[in-house]
PDB file of C-alpha atoms in Angstrom:
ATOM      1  CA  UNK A   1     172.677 156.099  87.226  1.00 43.00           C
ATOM      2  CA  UNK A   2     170.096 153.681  87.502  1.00 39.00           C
ATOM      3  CA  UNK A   3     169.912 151.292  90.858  1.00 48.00           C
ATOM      4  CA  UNK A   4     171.027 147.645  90.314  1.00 44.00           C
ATOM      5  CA  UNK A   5     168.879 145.099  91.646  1.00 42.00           C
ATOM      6  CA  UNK A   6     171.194 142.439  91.805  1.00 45.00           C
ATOM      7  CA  UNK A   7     171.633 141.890  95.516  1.00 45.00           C
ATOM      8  CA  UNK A   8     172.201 139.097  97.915  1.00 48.00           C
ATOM      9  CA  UNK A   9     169.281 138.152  98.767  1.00 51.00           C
ATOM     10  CA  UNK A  10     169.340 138.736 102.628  1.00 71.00           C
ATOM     11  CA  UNK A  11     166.260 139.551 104.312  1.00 83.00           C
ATOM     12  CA  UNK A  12     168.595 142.788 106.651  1.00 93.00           C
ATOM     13  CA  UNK A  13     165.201 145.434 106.502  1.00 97.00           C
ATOM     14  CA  UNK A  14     162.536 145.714 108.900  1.00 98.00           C
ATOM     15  CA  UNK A  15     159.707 147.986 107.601  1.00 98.00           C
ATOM     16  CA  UNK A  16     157.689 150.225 109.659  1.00 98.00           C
ATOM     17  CA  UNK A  17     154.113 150.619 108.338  1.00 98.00           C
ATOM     18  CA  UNK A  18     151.627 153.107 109.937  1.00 98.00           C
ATOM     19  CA  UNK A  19     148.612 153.148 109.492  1.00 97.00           C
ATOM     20  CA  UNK A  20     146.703 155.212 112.460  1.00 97.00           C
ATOM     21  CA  UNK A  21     143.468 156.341 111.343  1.00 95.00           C
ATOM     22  CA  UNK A  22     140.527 154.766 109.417  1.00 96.00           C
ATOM     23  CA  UNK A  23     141.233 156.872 106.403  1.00 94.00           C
ATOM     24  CA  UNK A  24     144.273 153.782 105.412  1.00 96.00           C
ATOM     25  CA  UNK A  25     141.788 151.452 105.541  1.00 97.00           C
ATOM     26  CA  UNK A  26     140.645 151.299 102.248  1.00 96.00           C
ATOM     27  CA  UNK A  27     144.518 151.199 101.172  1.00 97.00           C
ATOM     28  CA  UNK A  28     145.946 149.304 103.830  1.00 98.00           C
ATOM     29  CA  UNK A  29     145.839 145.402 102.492  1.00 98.00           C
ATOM     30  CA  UNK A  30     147.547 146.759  99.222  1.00 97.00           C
ATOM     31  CA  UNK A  31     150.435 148.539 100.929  1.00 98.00           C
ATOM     32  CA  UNK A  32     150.825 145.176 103.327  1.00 98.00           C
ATOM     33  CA  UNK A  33     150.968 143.035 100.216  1.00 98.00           C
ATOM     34  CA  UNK A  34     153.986 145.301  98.475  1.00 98.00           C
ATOM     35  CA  UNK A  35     155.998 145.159 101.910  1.00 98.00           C
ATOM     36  CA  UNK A  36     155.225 141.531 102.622  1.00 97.00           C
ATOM     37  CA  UNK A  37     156.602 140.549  99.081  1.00 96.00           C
ATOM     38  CA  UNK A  38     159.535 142.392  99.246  1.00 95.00           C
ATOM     39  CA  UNK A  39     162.161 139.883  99.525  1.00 89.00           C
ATOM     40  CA  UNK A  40     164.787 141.966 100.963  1.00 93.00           C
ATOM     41  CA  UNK A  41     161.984 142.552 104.100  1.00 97.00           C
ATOM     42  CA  UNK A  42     162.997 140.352 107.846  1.00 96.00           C
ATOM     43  CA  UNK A  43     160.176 141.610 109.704  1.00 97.00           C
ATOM     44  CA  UNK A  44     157.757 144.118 109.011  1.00 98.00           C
ATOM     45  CA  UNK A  45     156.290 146.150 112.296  1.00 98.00           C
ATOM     46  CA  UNK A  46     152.511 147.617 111.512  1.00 98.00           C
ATOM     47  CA  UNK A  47     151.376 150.338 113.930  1.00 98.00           C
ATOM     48  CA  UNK A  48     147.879 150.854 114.264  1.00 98.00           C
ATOM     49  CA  UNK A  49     146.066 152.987 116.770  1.00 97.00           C
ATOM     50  CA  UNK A  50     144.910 151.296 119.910  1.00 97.00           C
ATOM     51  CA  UNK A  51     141.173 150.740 119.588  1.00 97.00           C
ATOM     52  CA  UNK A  52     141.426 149.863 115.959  1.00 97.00           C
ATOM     53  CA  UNK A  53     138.384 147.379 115.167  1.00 97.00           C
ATOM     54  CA  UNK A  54     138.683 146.654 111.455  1.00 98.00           C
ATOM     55  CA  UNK A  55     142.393 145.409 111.288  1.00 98.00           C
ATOM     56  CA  UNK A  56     141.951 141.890 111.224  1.00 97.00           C
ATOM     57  CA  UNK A  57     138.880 141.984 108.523  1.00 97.00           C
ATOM     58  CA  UNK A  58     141.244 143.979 106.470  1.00 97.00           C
ATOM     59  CA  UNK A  59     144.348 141.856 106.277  1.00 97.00           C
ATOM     60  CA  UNK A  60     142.822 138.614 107.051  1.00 95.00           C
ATOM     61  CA  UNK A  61     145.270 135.779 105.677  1.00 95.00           C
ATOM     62  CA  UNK A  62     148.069 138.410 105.824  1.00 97.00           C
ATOM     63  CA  UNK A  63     147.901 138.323 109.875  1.00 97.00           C
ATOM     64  CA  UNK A  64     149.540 134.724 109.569  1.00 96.00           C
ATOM     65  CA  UNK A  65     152.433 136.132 108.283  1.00 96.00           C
ATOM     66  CA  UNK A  66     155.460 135.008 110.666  1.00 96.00           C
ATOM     67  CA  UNK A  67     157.327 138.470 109.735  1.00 96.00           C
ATOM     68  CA  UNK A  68     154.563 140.543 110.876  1.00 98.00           C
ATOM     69  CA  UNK A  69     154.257 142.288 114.321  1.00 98.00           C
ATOM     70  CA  UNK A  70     151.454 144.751 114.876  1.00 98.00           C
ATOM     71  CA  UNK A  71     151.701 147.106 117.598  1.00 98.00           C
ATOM     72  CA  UNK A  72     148.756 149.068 118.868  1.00 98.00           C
ATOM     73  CA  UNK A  73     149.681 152.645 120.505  1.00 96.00           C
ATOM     74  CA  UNK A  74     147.704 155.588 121.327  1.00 96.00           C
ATOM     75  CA  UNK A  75     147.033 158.533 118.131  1.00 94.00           C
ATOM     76  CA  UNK A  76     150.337 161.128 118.593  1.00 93.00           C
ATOM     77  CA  UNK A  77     152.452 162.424 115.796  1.00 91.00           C
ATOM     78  CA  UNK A  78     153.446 160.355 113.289  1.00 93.00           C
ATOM     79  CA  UNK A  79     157.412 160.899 114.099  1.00 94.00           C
ATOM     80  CA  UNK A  80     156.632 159.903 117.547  1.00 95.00           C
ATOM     81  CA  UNK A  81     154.584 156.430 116.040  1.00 96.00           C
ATOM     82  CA  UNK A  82     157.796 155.787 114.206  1.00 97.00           C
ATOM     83  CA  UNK A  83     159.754 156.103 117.097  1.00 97.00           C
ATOM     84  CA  UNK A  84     157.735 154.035 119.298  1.00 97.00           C
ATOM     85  CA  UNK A  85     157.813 151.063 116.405  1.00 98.00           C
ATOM     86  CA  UNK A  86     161.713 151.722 115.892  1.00 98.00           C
ATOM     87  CA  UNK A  87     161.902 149.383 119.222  1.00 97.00           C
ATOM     88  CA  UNK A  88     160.833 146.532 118.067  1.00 98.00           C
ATOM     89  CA  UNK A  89     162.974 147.061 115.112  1.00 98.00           C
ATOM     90  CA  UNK A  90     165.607 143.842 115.115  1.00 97.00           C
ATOM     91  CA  UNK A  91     167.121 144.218 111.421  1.00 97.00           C
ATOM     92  CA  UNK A  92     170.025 146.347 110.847  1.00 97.00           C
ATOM     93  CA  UNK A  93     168.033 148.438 108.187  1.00 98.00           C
ATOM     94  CA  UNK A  94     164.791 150.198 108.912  1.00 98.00           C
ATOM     95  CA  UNK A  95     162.567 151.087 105.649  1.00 98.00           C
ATOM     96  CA  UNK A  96     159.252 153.169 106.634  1.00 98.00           C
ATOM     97  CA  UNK A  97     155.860 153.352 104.431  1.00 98.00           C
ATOM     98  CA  UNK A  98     152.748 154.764 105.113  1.00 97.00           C
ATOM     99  CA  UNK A  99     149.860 152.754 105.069  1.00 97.00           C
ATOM    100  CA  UNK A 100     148.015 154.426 101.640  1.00 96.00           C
ATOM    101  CA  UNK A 101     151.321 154.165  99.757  1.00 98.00           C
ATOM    102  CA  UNK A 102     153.183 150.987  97.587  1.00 98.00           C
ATOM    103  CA  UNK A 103     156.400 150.224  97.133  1.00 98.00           C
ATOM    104  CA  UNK A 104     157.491 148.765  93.886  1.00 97.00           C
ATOM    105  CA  UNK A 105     158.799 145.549  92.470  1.00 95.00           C
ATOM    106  CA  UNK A 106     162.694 144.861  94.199  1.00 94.00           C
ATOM    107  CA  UNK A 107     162.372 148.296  96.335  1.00 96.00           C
ATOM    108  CA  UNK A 108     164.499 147.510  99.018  1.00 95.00           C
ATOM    109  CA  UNK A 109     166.602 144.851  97.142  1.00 93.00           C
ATOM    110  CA  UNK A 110     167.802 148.165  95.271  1.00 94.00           C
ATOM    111  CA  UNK A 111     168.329 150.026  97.799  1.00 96.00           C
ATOM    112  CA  UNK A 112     170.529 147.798  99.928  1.00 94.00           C
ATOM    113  CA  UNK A 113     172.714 147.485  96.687  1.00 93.00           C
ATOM    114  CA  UNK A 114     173.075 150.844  96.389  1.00 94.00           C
ATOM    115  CA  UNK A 115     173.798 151.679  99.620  1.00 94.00           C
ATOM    116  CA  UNK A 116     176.444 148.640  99.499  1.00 91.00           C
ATOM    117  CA  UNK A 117     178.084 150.626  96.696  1.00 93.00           C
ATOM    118  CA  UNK A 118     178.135 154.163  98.118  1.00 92.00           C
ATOM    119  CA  UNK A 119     178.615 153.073 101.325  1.00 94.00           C
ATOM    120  CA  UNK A 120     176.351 155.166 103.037  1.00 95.00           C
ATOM    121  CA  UNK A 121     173.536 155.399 105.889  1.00 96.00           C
ATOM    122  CA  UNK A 122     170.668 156.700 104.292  1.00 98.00           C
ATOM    123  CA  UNK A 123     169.004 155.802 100.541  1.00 97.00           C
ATOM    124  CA  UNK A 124     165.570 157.456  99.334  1.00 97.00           C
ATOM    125  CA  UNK A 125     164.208 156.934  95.736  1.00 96.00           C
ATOM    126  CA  UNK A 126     161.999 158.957  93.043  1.00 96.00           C
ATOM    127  CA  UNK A 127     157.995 158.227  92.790  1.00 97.00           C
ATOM    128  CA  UNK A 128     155.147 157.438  90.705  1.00 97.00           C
ATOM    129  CA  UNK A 129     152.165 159.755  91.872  1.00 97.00           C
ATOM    130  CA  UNK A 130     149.204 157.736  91.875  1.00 96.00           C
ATOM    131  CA  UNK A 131     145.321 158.756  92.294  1.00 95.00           C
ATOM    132  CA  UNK A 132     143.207 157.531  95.015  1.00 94.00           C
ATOM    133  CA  UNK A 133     142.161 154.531  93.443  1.00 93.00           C
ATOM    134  CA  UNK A 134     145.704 153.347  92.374  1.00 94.00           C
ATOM    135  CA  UNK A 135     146.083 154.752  88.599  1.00 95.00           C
ATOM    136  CA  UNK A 136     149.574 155.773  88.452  1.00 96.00           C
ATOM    137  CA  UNK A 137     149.696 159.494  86.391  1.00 96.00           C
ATOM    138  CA  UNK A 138     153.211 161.177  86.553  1.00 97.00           C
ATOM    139  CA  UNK A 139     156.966 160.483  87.428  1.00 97.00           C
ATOM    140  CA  UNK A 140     157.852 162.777  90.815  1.00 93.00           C
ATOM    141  CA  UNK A 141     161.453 163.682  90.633  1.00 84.00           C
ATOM    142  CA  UNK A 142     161.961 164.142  94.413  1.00 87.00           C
ATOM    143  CA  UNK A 143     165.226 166.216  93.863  1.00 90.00           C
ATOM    144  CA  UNK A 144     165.546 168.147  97.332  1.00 93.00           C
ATOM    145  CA  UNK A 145     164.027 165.217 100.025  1.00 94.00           C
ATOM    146  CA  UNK A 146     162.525 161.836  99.215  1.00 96.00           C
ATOM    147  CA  UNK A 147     159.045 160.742 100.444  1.00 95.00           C
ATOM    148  CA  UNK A 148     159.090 158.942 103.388  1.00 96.00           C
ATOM    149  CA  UNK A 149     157.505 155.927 102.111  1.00 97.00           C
ATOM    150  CA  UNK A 150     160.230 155.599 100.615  1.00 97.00           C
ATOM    151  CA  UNK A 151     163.165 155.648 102.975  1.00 98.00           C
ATOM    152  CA  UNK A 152     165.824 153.457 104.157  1.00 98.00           C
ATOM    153  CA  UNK A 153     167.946 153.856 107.009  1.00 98.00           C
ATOM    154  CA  UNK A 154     170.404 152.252 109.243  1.00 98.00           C
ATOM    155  CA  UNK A 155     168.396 151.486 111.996  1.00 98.00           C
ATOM    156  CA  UNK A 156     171.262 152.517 114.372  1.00 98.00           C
ATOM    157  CA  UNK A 157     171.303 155.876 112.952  1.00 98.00           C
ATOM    158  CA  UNK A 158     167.540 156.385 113.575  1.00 98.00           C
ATOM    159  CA  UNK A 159     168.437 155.689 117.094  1.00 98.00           C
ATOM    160  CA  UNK A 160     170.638 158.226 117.387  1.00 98.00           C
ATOM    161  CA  UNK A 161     168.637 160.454 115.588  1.00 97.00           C
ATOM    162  CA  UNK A 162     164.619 160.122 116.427  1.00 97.00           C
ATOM    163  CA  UNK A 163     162.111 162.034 114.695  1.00 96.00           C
ATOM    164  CA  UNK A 164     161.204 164.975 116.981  1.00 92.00           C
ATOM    165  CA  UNK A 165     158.377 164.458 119.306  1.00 88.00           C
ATOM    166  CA  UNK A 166     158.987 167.702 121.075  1.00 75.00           C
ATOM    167  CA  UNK A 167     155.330 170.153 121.577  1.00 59.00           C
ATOM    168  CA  UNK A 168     156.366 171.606 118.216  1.00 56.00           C
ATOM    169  CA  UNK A 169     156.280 168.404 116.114  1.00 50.00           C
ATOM    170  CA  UNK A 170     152.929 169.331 116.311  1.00 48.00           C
ATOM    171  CA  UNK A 171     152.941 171.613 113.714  1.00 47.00           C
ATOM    172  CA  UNK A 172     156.062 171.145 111.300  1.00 57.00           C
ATOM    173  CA  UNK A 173     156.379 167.940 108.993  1.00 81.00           C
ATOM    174  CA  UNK A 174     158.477 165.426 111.055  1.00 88.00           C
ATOM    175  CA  UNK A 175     160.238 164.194 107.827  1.00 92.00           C
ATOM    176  CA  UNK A 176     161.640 167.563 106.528  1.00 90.00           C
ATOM    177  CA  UNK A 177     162.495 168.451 110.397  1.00 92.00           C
ATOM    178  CA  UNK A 178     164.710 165.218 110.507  1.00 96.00           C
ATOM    179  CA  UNK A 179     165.976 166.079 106.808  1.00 95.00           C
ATOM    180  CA  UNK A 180     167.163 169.671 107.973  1.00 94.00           C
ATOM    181  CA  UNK A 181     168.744 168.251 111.129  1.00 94.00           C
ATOM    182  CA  UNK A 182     170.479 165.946 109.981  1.00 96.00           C
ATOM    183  CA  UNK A 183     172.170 167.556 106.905  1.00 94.00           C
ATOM    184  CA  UNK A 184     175.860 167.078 107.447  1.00 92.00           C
ATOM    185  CA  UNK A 185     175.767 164.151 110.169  1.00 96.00           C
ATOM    186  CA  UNK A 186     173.729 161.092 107.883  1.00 96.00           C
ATOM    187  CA  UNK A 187     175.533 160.265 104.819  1.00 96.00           C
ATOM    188  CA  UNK A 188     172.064 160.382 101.904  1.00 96.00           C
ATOM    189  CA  UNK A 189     172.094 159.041  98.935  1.00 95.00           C
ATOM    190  CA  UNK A 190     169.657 159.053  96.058  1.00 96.00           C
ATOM    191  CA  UNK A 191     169.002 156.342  93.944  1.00 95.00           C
ATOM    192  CA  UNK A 192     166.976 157.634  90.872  1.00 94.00           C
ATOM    193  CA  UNK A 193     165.067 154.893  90.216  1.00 95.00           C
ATOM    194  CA  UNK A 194     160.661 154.529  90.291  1.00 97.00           C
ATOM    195  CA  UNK A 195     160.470 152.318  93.976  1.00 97.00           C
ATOM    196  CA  UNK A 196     157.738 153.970  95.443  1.00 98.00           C
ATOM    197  CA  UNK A 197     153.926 154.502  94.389  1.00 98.00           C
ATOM    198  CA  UNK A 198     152.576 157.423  96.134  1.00 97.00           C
ATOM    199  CA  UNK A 199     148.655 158.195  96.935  1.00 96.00           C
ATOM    200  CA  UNK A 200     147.293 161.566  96.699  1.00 94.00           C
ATOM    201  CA  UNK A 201     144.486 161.293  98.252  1.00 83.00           C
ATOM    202  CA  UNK A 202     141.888 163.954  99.725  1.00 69.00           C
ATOM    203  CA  UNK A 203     141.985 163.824 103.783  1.00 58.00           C
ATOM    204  CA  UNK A 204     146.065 163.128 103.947  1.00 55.00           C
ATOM    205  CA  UNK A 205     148.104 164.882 106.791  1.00 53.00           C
ATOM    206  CA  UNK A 206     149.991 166.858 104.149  1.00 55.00           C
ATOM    207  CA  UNK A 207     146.990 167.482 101.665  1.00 52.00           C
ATOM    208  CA  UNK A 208     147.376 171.505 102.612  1.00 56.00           C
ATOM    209  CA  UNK A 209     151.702 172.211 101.879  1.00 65.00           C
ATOM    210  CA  UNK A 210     152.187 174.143  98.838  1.00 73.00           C
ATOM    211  CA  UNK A 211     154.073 170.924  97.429  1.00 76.00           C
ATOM    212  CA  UNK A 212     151.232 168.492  98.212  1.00 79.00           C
ATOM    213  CA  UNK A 213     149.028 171.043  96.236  1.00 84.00           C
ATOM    214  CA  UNK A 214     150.857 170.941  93.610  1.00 87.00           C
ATOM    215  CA  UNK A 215     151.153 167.207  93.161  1.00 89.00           C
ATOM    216  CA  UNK A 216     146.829 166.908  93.787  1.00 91.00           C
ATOM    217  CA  UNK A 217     146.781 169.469  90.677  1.00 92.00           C
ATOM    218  CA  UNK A 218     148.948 167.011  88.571  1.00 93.00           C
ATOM    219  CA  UNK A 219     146.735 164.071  89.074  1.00 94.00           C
ATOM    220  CA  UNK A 220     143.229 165.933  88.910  1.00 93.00           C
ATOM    221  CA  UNK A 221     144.560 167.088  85.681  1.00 93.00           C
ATOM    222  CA  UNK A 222     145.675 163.235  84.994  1.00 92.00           C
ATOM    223  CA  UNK A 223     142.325 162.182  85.475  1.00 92.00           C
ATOM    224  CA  UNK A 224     140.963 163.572  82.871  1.00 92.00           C
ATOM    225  CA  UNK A 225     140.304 161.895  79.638  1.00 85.00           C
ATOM    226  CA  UNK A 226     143.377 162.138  77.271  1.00 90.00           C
ATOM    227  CA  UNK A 227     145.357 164.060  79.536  1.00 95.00           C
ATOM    228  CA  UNK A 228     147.093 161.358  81.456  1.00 94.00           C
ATOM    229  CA  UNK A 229     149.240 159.981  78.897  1.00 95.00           C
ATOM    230  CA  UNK A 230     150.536 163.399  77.880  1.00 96.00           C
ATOM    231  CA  UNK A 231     151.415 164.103  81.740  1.00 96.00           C
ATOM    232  CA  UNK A 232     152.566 160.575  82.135  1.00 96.00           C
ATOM    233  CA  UNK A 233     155.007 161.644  79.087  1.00 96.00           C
ATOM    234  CA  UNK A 234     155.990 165.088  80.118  1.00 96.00           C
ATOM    235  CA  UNK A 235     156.957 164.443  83.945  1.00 96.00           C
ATOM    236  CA  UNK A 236     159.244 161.263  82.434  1.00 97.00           C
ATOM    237  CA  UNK A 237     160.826 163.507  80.309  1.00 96.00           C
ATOM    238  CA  UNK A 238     161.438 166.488  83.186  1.00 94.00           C
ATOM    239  CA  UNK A 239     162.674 163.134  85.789  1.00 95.00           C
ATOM    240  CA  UNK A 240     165.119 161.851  82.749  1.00 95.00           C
ATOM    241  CA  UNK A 241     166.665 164.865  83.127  1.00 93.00           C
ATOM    242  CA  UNK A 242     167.093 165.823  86.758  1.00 91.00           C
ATOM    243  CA  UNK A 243     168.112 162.336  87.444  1.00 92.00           C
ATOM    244  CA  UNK A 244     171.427 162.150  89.876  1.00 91.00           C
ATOM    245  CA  UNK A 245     172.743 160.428  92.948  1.00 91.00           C
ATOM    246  CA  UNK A 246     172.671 163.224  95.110  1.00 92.00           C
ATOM    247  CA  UNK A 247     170.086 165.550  96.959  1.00 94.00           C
ATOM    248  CA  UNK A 248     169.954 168.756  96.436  1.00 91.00           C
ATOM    249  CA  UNK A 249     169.934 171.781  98.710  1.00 88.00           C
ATOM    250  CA  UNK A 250     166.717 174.056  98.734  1.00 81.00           C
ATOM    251  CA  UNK A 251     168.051 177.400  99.163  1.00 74.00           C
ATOM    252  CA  UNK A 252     164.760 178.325 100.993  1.00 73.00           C
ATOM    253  CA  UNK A 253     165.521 175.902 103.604  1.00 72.00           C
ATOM    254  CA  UNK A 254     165.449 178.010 106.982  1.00 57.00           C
ATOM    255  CA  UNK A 255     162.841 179.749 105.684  1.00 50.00           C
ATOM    256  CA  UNK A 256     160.038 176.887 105.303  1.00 44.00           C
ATOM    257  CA  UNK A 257     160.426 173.233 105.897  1.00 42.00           C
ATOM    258  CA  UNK A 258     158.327 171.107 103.490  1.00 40.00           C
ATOM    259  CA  UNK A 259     158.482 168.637 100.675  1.00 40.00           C
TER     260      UNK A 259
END
């Protein structure tokens, strides 16, 4: 079940990296570095809001980078940010990441391959949860939808499906919208594999879900002295088994639309 890395070693992704509001910017040059050494990565498209000041003191050598393209729009939703990066997007494969998160060693590389092999338009992996200052403290099994840091799409398919930037975007979680409308229409496919290193962090936009609460109790209980290994040892045990290729289907889905 696990993900081979083996892969040619074509450079088909484009990432999409947001990172709109000062909170990323303590974060930001880490999550760069992961994307930018990702050899499966083309081009990598970094939105940051318009009147951003400290960009170029963050990433410094980074902005040199031939791949990179940053793109400065006005704050709105993040589904609508991706959008707006999306066309720019020249790469048949599109692979987003938020600008606190990291992806792992051969993220993409893996994912291509898999996707190769099941043949199909849409690959998400499991997750590390991290703290804020980049300790990782439990496996995240990511059974029913994938964080969005760690996605990979065909970029055609995000074309023909955006992320809703209707009134009501507003107030739902773009990802899980997307996730629900979709079901049926993109072929998903998990790969079970560690590719993506995700922050909890106090200030995020999804700090308040019941899921997100959840996950900040995990690593607050991680961070305490002697605790973290047995977490660390527990949640690999829970992931081992609930590993599969598949998603599963919440059967609240209707009813609430969250991670």
């Amino acid at each position: 079940m696990l993900c081979e890395t083996k892969c040619d070693n074509q450079q088909d992704v484009a990432a999409i990296v947001t990172a709109m509001t000062d909170r990323e910017q303590p974060f930001l040059r880490a999550t760069m570095e992961a994307v930018l050494s990702d050899s499966g990565i083309g081009q990598v498209v970094l939105c940051i809001e318009e009147n951003n000041t400290w960009i170029n003191a963050v990433l410094r050598s980074l902005l040199t980078e031939p791949r990179l393209e940053i793109i400065r729009i006005p704050l709105a939703p993040l589904g609508a940010v991706r959008n707006q990066a999306l066309k720019y997007v020249r790469l048949p494969w599109v692979a987003y990441c938020d600008g606190d998160d990291i992806w792992c060693s051969g993220k993409t590389l893996s994912q291509l391959n898999y996707a190769k092999a099941r043949g199909c338009d849409f690959v998400g992996s499991d997750h590390y949860l991290m703290n804020e200052n980049g300790k990782i403290c439990a496996f995240a099994t990511a059974s029913y939808i994938p964080m969005p840091s760690s996605w990979m799409v065909k970029t055609e398919t995000m074309r023909q499906h955006p992320f809703d930037e209707s009134p009501f975007s507003l107030h739902q979680d773009e990802s899980g919208e997307w996730w629900l409308r979709t079901a049926g229409i993109v072929q998903k496919a998990r790969c079970p594999k560690m590719l993506l290193q995700y922050r909890i962090r106090s200030g995020s936009l999804s700090a308040q879900t019941s899921s997100m609460r959840r996950k900040k109790q995990i690593v607050n209980l991680a961070n305490i002295s002697g605790l973290r290994a047995i977490i660390l040892l527990f949640t690999w045990c829970i992931w081992q088994v609930t590993r599969q290729n598949n998603y599963l289907w919440c059967k609240d889905w209707g009813q609430q639309n969250e991670h």
